[in-house]
Structure formats: structure tokens, C-alpha cells
XYZ file of C-alpha atoms in Angstrom:
268
model
C 127.473 142.317 322.805
C 126.816 143.662 319.001
C 127.772 141.320 316.227
C 130.578 143.508 313.838
C 131.661 146.521 313.352
C 128.377 148.957 313.683
C 130.257 151.559 312.192
C 131.519 149.294 309.117
C 130.496 149.878 305.560
C 129.712 152.978 303.682
C 126.654 154.956 304.774
C 126.217 156.199 301.219
C 126.149 152.592 299.646
C 124.438 150.349 302.153
C 123.545 146.794 300.828
C 122.057 145.654 297.915
C 118.015 145.703 298.182
C 118.254 148.829 300.683
C 118.417 151.403 298.038
C 114.696 153.138 296.991
C 114.426 153.601 293.158
C 113.186 157.259 292.458
C 111.996 158.016 289.502
C 114.217 161.117 288.097
C 110.892 163.596 287.086
C 112.103 167.182 286.024
C 112.603 169.253 288.433
C 113.361 166.517 291.124
C 116.522 167.907 293.483
C 118.980 165.240 294.125
C 122.548 165.892 294.546
C 125.208 163.398 293.454
C 126.582 161.359 295.913
C 130.250 161.477 294.957
C 130.694 164.999 293.577
C 128.383 167.143 295.968
C 126.741 168.832 293.087
C 122.925 169.608 294.071
C 120.368 170.399 291.351
C 117.444 170.092 289.806
C 116.492 167.150 287.034
C 116.322 168.928 283.789
C 116.546 165.648 281.244
C 116.915 161.887 281.622
C 117.647 158.987 279.688
C 118.087 155.662 279.458
C 121.764 155.771 280.807
C 122.530 159.311 282.426
C 120.514 162.418 284.111
C 121.444 165.999 283.160
C 121.357 168.206 286.726
C 120.708 172.104 286.829
C 122.125 173.906 289.945
C 120.580 177.232 290.910
C 123.123 179.053 289.347
C 122.229 177.368 286.213
C 125.090 175.010 285.405
C 124.345 171.635 284.306
C 126.465 168.304 285.017
C 125.661 164.828 283.585
C 125.601 161.928 285.320
C 125.046 158.107 285.308
C 122.144 156.423 286.291
C 124.316 154.377 289.031
C 123.042 152.256 291.909
C 122.743 154.567 295.317
C 124.701 157.359 293.366
C 122.293 160.416 294.440
C 121.221 161.596 297.573
C 117.675 162.654 298.477
C 116.651 164.473 301.345
C 120.287 163.519 302.637
C 119.363 160.150 301.709
C 121.182 157.709 299.225
C 118.703 156.871 296.340
C 118.948 155.031 292.818
C 117.697 157.233 289.898
C 115.524 155.424 287.325
C 114.143 156.877 284.170
C 110.668 158.727 284.566
C 108.187 155.449 282.888
C 104.907 157.138 283.009
C 104.112 159.934 280.283
C 104.502 163.116 281.269
C 101.071 164.969 282.471
C 101.940 168.498 281.842
C 102.068 170.353 278.114
C 104.178 168.354 275.877
C 107.790 170.645 275.084
C 109.348 170.799 271.888
C 113.250 170.313 271.275
C 114.265 173.588 272.763
C 112.036 172.925 276.038
C 109.190 175.313 275.387
C 105.764 174.623 275.279
C 104.690 172.847 271.980
C 102.162 174.046 270.282
C 99.582 171.273 268.881
C 98.189 172.077 265.609
C 100.295 174.108 264.640
C 100.346 175.768 261.205
C 103.224 177.890 260.723
C 102.712 181.645 260.919
C 103.132 183.607 257.744
C 106.687 185.043 257.508
C 107.956 188.294 259.430
C 109.891 190.748 257.420
C 112.520 190.347 260.599
C 115.478 187.251 259.958
C 118.176 185.489 261.554
C 121.265 185.046 260.036
C 123.752 182.091 260.956
C 127.038 181.753 259.188
C 126.639 178.271 257.499
C 124.112 175.473 257.010
C 125.733 173.546 260.088
C 124.328 176.465 262.034
C 121.065 176.490 260.457
C 120.610 172.901 260.756
C 121.607 173.245 264.174
C 119.002 176.114 264.847
C 116.442 174.368 262.728
C 116.348 170.997 264.945
C 115.999 172.638 268.356
C 113.877 175.623 267.646
C 112.192 174.551 264.190
C 109.465 174.665 266.223
C 109.602 177.948 267.909
C 110.144 179.539 264.600
C 107.433 178.782 263.119
C 105.318 179.418 266.159
C 106.760 182.749 265.703
C 106.892 183.046 261.631
C 111.020 183.522 261.939
C 112.915 182.533 258.797
C 116.726 181.359 259.416
C 119.255 182.150 256.560
C 122.798 181.192 256.170
C 125.327 183.379 254.913
C 128.484 180.984 254.187
C 130.917 183.159 256.330
C 130.647 186.807 257.793
C 133.177 188.646 256.175
C 130.714 190.657 254.118
C 128.525 191.461 257.263
C 128.131 194.990 256.848
C 127.294 194.847 253.083
C 124.716 191.851 253.670
C 123.306 194.398 256.525
C 123.168 197.352 254.367
C 121.303 195.162 251.564
C 118.721 193.575 254.414
C 117.894 197.507 255.279
C 116.995 196.972 258.761
C 114.103 199.483 259.884
C 111.615 199.348 263.011
C 109.836 196.476 262.419
C 111.933 194.647 259.950
C 114.875 193.526 262.209
C 117.900 191.338 261.873
C 119.446 188.860 264.134
C 123.164 187.568 263.608
C 124.636 184.448 265.060
C 128.344 184.399 264.772
C 130.870 181.700 265.751
C 133.861 182.408 267.647
C 132.844 186.148 268.693
C 135.296 186.820 271.150
C 137.599 189.778 272.126
C 140.026 190.542 269.416
C 138.732 188.185 267.100
C 138.446 188.878 263.081
C 134.389 188.349 263.966
C 134.463 190.726 267.227
C 136.092 193.776 264.757
C 133.217 192.689 261.922
C 130.576 192.632 264.396
C 131.791 196.004 265.648
C 130.999 197.685 262.543
C 127.146 197.003 262.706
C 125.405 199.800 264.150
C 121.919 199.427 263.532
C 119.531 199.764 266.734
C 117.806 197.282 264.440
C 119.943 194.713 264.049
C 121.850 192.267 266.895
C 124.966 190.532 266.562
C 125.751 188.126 269.130
C 127.650 184.810 268.936
C 129.053 182.216 270.811
C 133.005 181.335 271.684
C 133.228 178.197 270.086
C 135.872 177.927 266.600
C 132.733 176.204 265.386
C 129.051 175.309 266.087
C 129.904 171.612 266.389
C 131.862 172.573 269.531
C 128.118 173.782 270.993
C 127.354 170.154 270.949
C 128.293 168.894 274.578
C 131.123 165.799 274.208
C 129.230 163.533 276.465
C 126.612 163.430 273.825
C 128.897 162.036 271.534
C 131.016 159.979 274.050
C 133.950 161.894 273.719
C 135.461 162.921 276.851
C 136.356 166.599 275.273
C 136.498 168.456 271.959
C 140.018 167.833 270.527
C 142.607 171.145 270.611
C 143.249 171.668 266.817
C 146.939 172.939 266.438
C 146.781 176.406 264.184
C 146.952 175.738 260.305
C 145.038 172.879 260.450
C 141.936 173.297 259.228
C 139.419 172.782 262.043
C 137.009 170.278 261.060
C 139.516 167.540 259.528
C 141.434 167.999 262.406
C 138.904 166.835 264.751
C 138.059 164.129 262.720
C 141.720 162.944 262.788
C 141.968 163.438 266.552
C 138.816 161.639 267.129
C 139.846 158.562 264.739
C 136.686 159.273 262.669
C 137.111 157.955 259.195
C 134.750 160.080 257.638
C 134.153 163.152 255.654
C 132.901 166.390 257.418
C 129.642 166.290 255.897
C 128.977 162.391 257.339
C 130.594 163.381 260.683
C 128.452 166.612 260.856
C 125.398 163.878 260.059
C 126.882 161.563 263.194
C 126.587 165.002 265.422
C 122.992 166.575 264.291
C 122.027 162.553 264.871
C 122.892 162.863 268.273
C 121.286 165.748 269.161
C 117.863 165.625 270.199
C 117.151 168.368 272.704
C 118.358 171.480 274.197
C 119.961 169.629 277.103
C 122.236 168.044 274.206
C 123.955 171.546 273.862
C 126.272 174.102 276.058
C 124.599 177.380 277.511
C 127.054 179.797 275.585
C 125.393 178.796 272.495
C 121.206 178.552 274.075
C 121.129 181.890 275.628
C 122.336 183.921 272.334
C 119.893 181.977 270.116
C 117.017 182.506 272.330
C 118.331 186.462 272.793
C 118.136 186.585 268.776
C 114.735 185.014 268.969
C 113.949 187.856 271.181
C 114.660 189.988 269.714
C 113.390 190.102 265.978
C 109.900 189.082 267.403
C 110.009 191.929 269.715
C 107.595 195.183 268.233
C 107.618 193.062 264.738
């Protein structure tokens, strides 16, 4: 006779001490046992792991016991302890150039809307930009973008890339961008009202970026909704300080910045 019910218990959560611990090395493919989300490890810290599926979608999962399946079997993912054996990576995920001396600046430039945009681009892509000799400048808005482009004087070998906030169909920004027709200028944008939203909420330990009613200044509305007792400048320092790598940013921003860097360094 069997002792107890042989089918009792949860096969995904065997008893304590029976779950192997596996280091969450880059590119390890696992499945979240609860949601079924399957993807490769692209980042891991002491509390959570980021998985990317074959469609490029990314999700953050806590490093809970027996929370993942590896080859169909439950495992506990842990943060890798060994130093990486491959080449060192920059914050953008590119291979870092050791002993870098900044290249002489190209004539081509990247313009972003504001100082916060410039700070975020520098923090994640600063290494890449110095390797390529690309300077990033901020505009304090895009209302005068056609005149700014004309003053820059784009031509072959002197390209201009522009990153615009809230570049969605029907917006003021989209109408302004449509006025730029030079083949030596690329205007791209992200859908976020402000660059703050390009930082994943999970990085700041908030459930989501709050909706701000029309007529309320966006930054101040966000601060109030989150219960932060601080000025926008201090809030931005808090947000920027939480960002350490490209995995902390939304894909809608990542792709656009990479596109601009490729554009201004191509044939220049």
C-alpha cells in the first residue's frame, strides 16, 4: 500500500530543499511558472530577473523560490556570482571600449528636447557616443524645430538626428516633424508625454506612471499622484539615479535612440 496520496502536492512547487538553484546567466532561457512567459535572461539584480521573449517583449520577475521552469523542471534562479568572462558591456549593452579616448566630434549632431532627455541619453549611451564622436544637444522644446534645422544647415556628411517627445499621430509634435523634409535629417520620437515615462515603473517600485488630468502640469501632477514631497528637479534626480542600464528603459525609447546614432554615424 502507498503511504498518502501519490498525486497530492504541487508538482511546480516540490518540497523545500528539492529545488535546484541555477545562476541567471545572460541568454539562459527559462519559463515563469505562474504566467507561462518564456524568454532569455537579459538582466538580473539581487531581487529580480528580466526575461526577453522571441518577439522582443520584456518582463521583470522577482527571484522567488521555484518560480521558474528550466527544461520543464522547476528551478530557483539566483543572481550570478562569478564575474562575466565575456567582454565588458556599456550601459547601452554594447561592447565597452577599454582605455577609450573620446573621438573628435563629428559635424553631425543629435538634438533632444530637454535637459532631462539629454541626461538620460548620456547615462545610457554616453560611452557609445564618445566612441563615435557624436555630440548631443538639447533644444528646450521643438516649437521652432524648422528654424533650428535650417540654422544647423544639414548636408551630406553633416547630418542631424532629432528625438521628440510624444510623437504620435495628430499631436503638435507630429505636425512640426512633418515640416522637416531634408534627407540629411531624421526626426524620430517616442509616445511618452515626457521622458520620465520612458523609465520602467518597476525600476522606481511604482505600479505604473499615473494619468495626469488635462490642464495639470504633467511633472507636478505625477509627483502629487505618487505622493512624493519634492520639486521636479529632485524627482528627476531620484528617477535618473534609479536607472543603470538599457534594461531599465522602455523599448519605445531604446529603438529610437539607437536609430538616431546609426543615422548620424552613417557615411559621415
